[in-house]
PDB file of C-alpha atoms in Angstrom:
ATOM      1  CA  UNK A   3       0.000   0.000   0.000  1.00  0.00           C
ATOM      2  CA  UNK A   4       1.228   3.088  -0.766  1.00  0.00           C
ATOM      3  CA  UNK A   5       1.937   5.862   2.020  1.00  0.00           C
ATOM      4  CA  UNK A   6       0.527   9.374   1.756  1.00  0.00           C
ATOM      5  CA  UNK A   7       4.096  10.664   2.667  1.00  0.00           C
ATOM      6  CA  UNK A   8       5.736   8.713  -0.298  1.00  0.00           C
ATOM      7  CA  UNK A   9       2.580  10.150  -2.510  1.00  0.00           C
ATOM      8  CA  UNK A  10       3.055  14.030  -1.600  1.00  0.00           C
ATOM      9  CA  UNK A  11       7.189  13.339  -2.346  1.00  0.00           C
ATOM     10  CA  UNK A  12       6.134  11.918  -6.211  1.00  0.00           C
ATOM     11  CA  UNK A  13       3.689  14.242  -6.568  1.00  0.00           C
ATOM     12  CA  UNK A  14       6.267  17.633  -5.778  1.00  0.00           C
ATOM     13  CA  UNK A  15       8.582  15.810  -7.593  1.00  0.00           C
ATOM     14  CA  UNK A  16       6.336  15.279 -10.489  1.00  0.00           C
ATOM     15  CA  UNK A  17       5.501  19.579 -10.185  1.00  0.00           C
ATOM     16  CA  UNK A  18       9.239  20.071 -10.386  1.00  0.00           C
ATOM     17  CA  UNK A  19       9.185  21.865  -6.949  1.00  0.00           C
ATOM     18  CA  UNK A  20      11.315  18.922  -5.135  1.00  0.00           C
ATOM     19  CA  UNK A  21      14.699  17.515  -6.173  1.00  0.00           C
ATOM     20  CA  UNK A  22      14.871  13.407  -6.295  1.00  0.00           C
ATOM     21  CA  UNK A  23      17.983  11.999  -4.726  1.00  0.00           C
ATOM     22  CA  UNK A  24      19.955   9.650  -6.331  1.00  0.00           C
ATOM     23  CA  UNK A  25      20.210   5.652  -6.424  1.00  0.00           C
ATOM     24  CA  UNK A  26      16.887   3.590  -4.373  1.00  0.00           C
ATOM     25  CA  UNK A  27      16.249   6.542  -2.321  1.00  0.00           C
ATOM     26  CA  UNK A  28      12.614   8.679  -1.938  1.00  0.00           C
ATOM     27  CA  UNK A  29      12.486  11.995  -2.619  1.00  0.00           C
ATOM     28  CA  UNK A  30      14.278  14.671  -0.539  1.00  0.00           C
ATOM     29  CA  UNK A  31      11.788  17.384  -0.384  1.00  0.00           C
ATOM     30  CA  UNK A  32      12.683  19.127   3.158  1.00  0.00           C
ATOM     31  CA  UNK A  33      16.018  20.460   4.210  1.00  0.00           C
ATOM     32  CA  UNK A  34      16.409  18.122   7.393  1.00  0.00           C
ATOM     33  CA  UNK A  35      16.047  14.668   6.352  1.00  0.00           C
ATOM     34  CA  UNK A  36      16.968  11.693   8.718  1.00  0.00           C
ATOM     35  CA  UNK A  37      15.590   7.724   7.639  1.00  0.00           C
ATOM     36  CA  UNK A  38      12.884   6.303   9.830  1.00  0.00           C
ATOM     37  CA  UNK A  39      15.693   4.342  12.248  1.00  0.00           C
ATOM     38  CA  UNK A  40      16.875   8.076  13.073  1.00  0.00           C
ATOM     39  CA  UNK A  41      13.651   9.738  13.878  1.00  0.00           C
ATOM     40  CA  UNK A  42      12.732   6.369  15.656  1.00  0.00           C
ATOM     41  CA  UNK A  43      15.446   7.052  17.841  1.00  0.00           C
ATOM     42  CA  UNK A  44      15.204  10.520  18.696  1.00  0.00           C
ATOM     43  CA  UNK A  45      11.150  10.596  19.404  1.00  0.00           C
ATOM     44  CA  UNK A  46       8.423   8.569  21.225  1.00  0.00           C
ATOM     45  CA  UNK A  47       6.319   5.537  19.199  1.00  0.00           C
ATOM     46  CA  UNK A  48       2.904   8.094  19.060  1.00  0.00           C
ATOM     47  CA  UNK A  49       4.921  10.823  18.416  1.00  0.00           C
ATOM     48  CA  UNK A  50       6.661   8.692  15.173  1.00  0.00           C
ATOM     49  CA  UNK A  51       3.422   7.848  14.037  1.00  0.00           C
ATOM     50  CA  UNK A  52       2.006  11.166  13.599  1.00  0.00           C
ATOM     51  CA  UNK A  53       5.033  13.591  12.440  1.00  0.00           C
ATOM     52  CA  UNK A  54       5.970  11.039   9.706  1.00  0.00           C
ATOM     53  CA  UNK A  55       3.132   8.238   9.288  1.00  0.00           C
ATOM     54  CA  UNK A  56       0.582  11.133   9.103  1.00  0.00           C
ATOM     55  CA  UNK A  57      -1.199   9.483  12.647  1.00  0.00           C
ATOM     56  CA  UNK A  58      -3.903  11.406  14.547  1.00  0.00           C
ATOM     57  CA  UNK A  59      -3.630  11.439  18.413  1.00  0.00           C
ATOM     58  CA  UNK A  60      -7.177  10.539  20.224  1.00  0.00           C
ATOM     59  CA  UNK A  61      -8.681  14.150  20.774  1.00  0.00           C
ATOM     60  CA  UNK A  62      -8.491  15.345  24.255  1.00  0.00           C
ATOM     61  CA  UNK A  63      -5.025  13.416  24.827  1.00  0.00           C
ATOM     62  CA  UNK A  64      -3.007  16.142  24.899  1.00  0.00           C
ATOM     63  CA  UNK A  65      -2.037  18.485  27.922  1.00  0.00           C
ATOM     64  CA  UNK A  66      -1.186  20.782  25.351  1.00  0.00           C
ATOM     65  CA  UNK A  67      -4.926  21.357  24.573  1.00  0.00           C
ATOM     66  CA  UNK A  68      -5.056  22.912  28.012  1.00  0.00           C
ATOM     67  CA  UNK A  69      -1.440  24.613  27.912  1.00  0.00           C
ATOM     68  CA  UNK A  70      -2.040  28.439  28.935  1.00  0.00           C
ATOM     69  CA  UNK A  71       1.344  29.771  29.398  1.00  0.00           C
ATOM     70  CA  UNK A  72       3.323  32.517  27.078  1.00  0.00           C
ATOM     71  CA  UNK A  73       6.201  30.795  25.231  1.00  0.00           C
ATOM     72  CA  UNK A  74       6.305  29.014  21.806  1.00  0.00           C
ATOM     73  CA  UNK A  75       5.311  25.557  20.275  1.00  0.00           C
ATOM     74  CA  UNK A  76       8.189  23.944  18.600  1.00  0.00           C
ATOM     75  CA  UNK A  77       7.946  20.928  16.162  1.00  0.00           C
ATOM     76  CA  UNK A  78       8.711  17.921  18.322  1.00  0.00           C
ATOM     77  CA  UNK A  79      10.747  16.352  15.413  1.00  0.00           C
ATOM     78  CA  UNK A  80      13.568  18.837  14.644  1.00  0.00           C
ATOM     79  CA  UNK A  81      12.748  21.738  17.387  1.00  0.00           C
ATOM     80  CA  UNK A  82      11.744  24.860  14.766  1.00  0.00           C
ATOM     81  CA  UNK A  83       9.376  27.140  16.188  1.00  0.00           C
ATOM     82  CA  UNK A  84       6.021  26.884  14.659  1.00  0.00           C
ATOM     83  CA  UNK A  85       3.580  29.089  16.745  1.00  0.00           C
ATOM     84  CA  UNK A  86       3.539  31.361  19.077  1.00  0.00           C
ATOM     85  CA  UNK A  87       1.797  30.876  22.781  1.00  0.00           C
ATOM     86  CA  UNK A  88      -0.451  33.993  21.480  1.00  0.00           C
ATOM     87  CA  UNK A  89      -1.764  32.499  18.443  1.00  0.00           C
ATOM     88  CA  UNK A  90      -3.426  29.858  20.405  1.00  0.00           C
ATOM     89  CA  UNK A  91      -6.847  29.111  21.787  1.00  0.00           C
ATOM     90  CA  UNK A  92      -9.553  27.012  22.445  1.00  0.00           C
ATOM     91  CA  UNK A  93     -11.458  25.062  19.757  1.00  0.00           C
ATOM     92  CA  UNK A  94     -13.559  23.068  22.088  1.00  0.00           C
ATOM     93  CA  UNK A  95     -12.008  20.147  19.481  1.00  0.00           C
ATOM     94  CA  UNK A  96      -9.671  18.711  22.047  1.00  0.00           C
ATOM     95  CA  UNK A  97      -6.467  19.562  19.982  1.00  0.00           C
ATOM     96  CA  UNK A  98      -4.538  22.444  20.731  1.00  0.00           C
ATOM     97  CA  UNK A  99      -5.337  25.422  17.970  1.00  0.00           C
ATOM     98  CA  UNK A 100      -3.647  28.284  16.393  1.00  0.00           C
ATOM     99  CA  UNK A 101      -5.293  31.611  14.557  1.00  0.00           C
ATOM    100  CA  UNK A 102      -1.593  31.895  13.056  1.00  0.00           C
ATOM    101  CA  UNK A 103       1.064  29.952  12.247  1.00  0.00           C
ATOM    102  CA  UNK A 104       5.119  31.718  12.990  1.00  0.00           C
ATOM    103  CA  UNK A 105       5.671  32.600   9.117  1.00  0.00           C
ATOM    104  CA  UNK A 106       8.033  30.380   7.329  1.00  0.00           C
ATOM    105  CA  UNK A 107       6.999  28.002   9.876  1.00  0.00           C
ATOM    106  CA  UNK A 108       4.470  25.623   7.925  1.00  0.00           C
ATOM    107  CA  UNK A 109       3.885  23.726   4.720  1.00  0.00           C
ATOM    108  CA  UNK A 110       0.764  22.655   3.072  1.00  0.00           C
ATOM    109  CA  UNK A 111      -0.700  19.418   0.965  1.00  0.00           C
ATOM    110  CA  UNK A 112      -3.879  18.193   0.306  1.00  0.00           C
ATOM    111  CA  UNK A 113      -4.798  15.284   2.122  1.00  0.00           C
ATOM    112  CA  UNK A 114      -7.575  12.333   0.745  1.00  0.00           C
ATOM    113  CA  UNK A 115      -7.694  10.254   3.858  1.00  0.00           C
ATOM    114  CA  UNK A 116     -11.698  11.165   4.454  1.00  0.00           C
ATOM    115  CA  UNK A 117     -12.738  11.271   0.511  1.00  0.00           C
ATOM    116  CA  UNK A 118     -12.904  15.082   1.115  1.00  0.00           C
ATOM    117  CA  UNK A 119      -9.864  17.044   0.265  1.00  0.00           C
ATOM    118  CA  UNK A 120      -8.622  18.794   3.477  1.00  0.00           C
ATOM    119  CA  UNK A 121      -5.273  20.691   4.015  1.00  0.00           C
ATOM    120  CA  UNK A 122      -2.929  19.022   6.111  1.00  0.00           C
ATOM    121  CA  UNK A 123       0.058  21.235   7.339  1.00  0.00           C
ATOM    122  CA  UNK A 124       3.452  20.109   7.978  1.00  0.00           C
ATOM    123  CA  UNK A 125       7.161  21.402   9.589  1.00  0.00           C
ATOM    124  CA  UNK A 126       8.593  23.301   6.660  1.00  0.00           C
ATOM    125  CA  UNK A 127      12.145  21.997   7.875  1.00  0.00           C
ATOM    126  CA  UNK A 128      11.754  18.120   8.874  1.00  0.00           C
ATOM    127  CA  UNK A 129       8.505  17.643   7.020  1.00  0.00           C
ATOM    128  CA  UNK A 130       6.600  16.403  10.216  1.00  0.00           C
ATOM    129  CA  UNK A 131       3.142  15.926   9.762  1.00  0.00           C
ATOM    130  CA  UNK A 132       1.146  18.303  12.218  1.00  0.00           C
ATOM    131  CA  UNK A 133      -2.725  18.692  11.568  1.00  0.00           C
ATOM    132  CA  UNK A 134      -4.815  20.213   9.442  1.00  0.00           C
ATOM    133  CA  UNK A 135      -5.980  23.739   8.902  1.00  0.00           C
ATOM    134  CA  UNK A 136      -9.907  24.560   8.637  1.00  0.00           C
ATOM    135  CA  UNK A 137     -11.421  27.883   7.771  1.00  0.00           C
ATOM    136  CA  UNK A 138     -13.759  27.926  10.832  1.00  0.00           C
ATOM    137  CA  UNK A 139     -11.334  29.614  13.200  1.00  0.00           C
ATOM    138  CA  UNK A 140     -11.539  33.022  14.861  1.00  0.00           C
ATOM    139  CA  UNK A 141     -10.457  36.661  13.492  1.00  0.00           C
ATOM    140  CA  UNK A 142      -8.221  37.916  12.179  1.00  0.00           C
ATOM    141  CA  UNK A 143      -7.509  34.976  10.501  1.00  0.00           C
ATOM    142  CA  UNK A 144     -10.499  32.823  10.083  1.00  0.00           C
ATOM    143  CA  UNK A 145      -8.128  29.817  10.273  1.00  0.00           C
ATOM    144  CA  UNK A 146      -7.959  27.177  12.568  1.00  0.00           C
ATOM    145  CA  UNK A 147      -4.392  25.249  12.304  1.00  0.00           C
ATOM    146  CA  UNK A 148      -5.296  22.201  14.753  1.00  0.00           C
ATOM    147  CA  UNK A 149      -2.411  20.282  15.926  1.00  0.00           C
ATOM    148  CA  UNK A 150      -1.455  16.961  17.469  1.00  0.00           C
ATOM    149  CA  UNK A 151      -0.274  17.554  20.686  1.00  0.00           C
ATOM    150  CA  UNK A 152       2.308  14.647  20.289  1.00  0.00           C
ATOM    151  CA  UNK A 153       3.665  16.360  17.345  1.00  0.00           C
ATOM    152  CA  UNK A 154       4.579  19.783  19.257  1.00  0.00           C
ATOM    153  CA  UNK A 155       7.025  20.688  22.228  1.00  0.00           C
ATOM    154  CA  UNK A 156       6.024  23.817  24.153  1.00  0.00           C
ATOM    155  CA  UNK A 157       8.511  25.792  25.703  1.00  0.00           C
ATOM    156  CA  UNK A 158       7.446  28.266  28.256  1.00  0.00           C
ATOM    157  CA  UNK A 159       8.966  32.106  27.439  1.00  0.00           C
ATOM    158  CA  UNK A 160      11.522  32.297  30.543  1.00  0.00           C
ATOM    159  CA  UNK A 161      13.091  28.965  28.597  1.00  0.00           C
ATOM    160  CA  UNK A 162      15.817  29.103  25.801  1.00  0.00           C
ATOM    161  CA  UNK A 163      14.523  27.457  23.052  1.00  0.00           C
ATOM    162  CA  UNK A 164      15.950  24.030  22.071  1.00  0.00           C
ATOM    163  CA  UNK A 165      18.875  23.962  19.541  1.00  0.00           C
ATOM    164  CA  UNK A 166      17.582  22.932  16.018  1.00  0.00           C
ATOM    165  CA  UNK A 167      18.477  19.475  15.526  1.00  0.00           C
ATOM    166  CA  UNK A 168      20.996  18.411  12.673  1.00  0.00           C
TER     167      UNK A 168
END
């Protein structure tokens, strides 16, 4: 069966916006790029099989959902910031939401896994698989950008944020 992440990678390759890497490799399409064994190492099982088998954590399994503090969410996989503490709030969906994402931050595909097209969103740097982003969210935006909790580290503002990881 084929995987949605190998899909996206032949489909950007196929619009000439990704570069394919030589020999029996997959395409290379992010600028951090580590094989499974690597990424198996460095994160949890749930948190594996949501950044890069496109998972879904069980709504309302998160203590992120309820995370109030100022600070930043950073992508659990590699460590780059992806939203700031003020962006967020409460869907009532049992996933912690944004309004807005940190720009640069995010990357977009479609995704076909419920017949309907929806947008899933990824890490721009590690390609880690994050949510989805829904146009029922409040203003300014109108978006809602709802993540897996699993798939995020927050790191409270008196904190240094975490090194990016190589």
């Amino acid at each position: 069966m084929l995987k949605r992440r190998t899909l996206f990678r032949w489909m950007a390759a196929g619009c000439g916006g990704m570069a394919l890497s030589s020999g029996a490799q997959t395409a290379v399409p992010f600028p951090l790029s580590k094989s499974a064994a690597q990424w198996r190492a460095l994160l949890s099982e749930p948190a594996y099989r949501v950044l890069f088998e496109h998972g879904t954590e069980r709504a309302g399994s998160s203590a992120l959902d309820g995370e109030k503090r100022t600070g930043t969410y950073v992508c659990a996989a590699c460590f780059q910031p992806l939203f700031d503490a003020a962006h967020k709030y409460d869907s009532g969906t049992g996933w912690p939401s944004f309004w807005q994402p940190i720009s640069g931050a995010l990357g977009t595909s479609k995704d076909f896994k419920l017949i309907y097209p929806r947008t899933e969103y990824h890490c721009s740097r590690c390609g880690g698989h994050q949510g989805h982003v829904f146009d029922d969210g409040p203003r300014p935006t109108g978006k809602r950008y709802c993540n897996n909790g699993v798939a995020l580290a927050f790191v409270p503002k008196e904190q240094t944020l975490p090194a990016l990881r190589t």
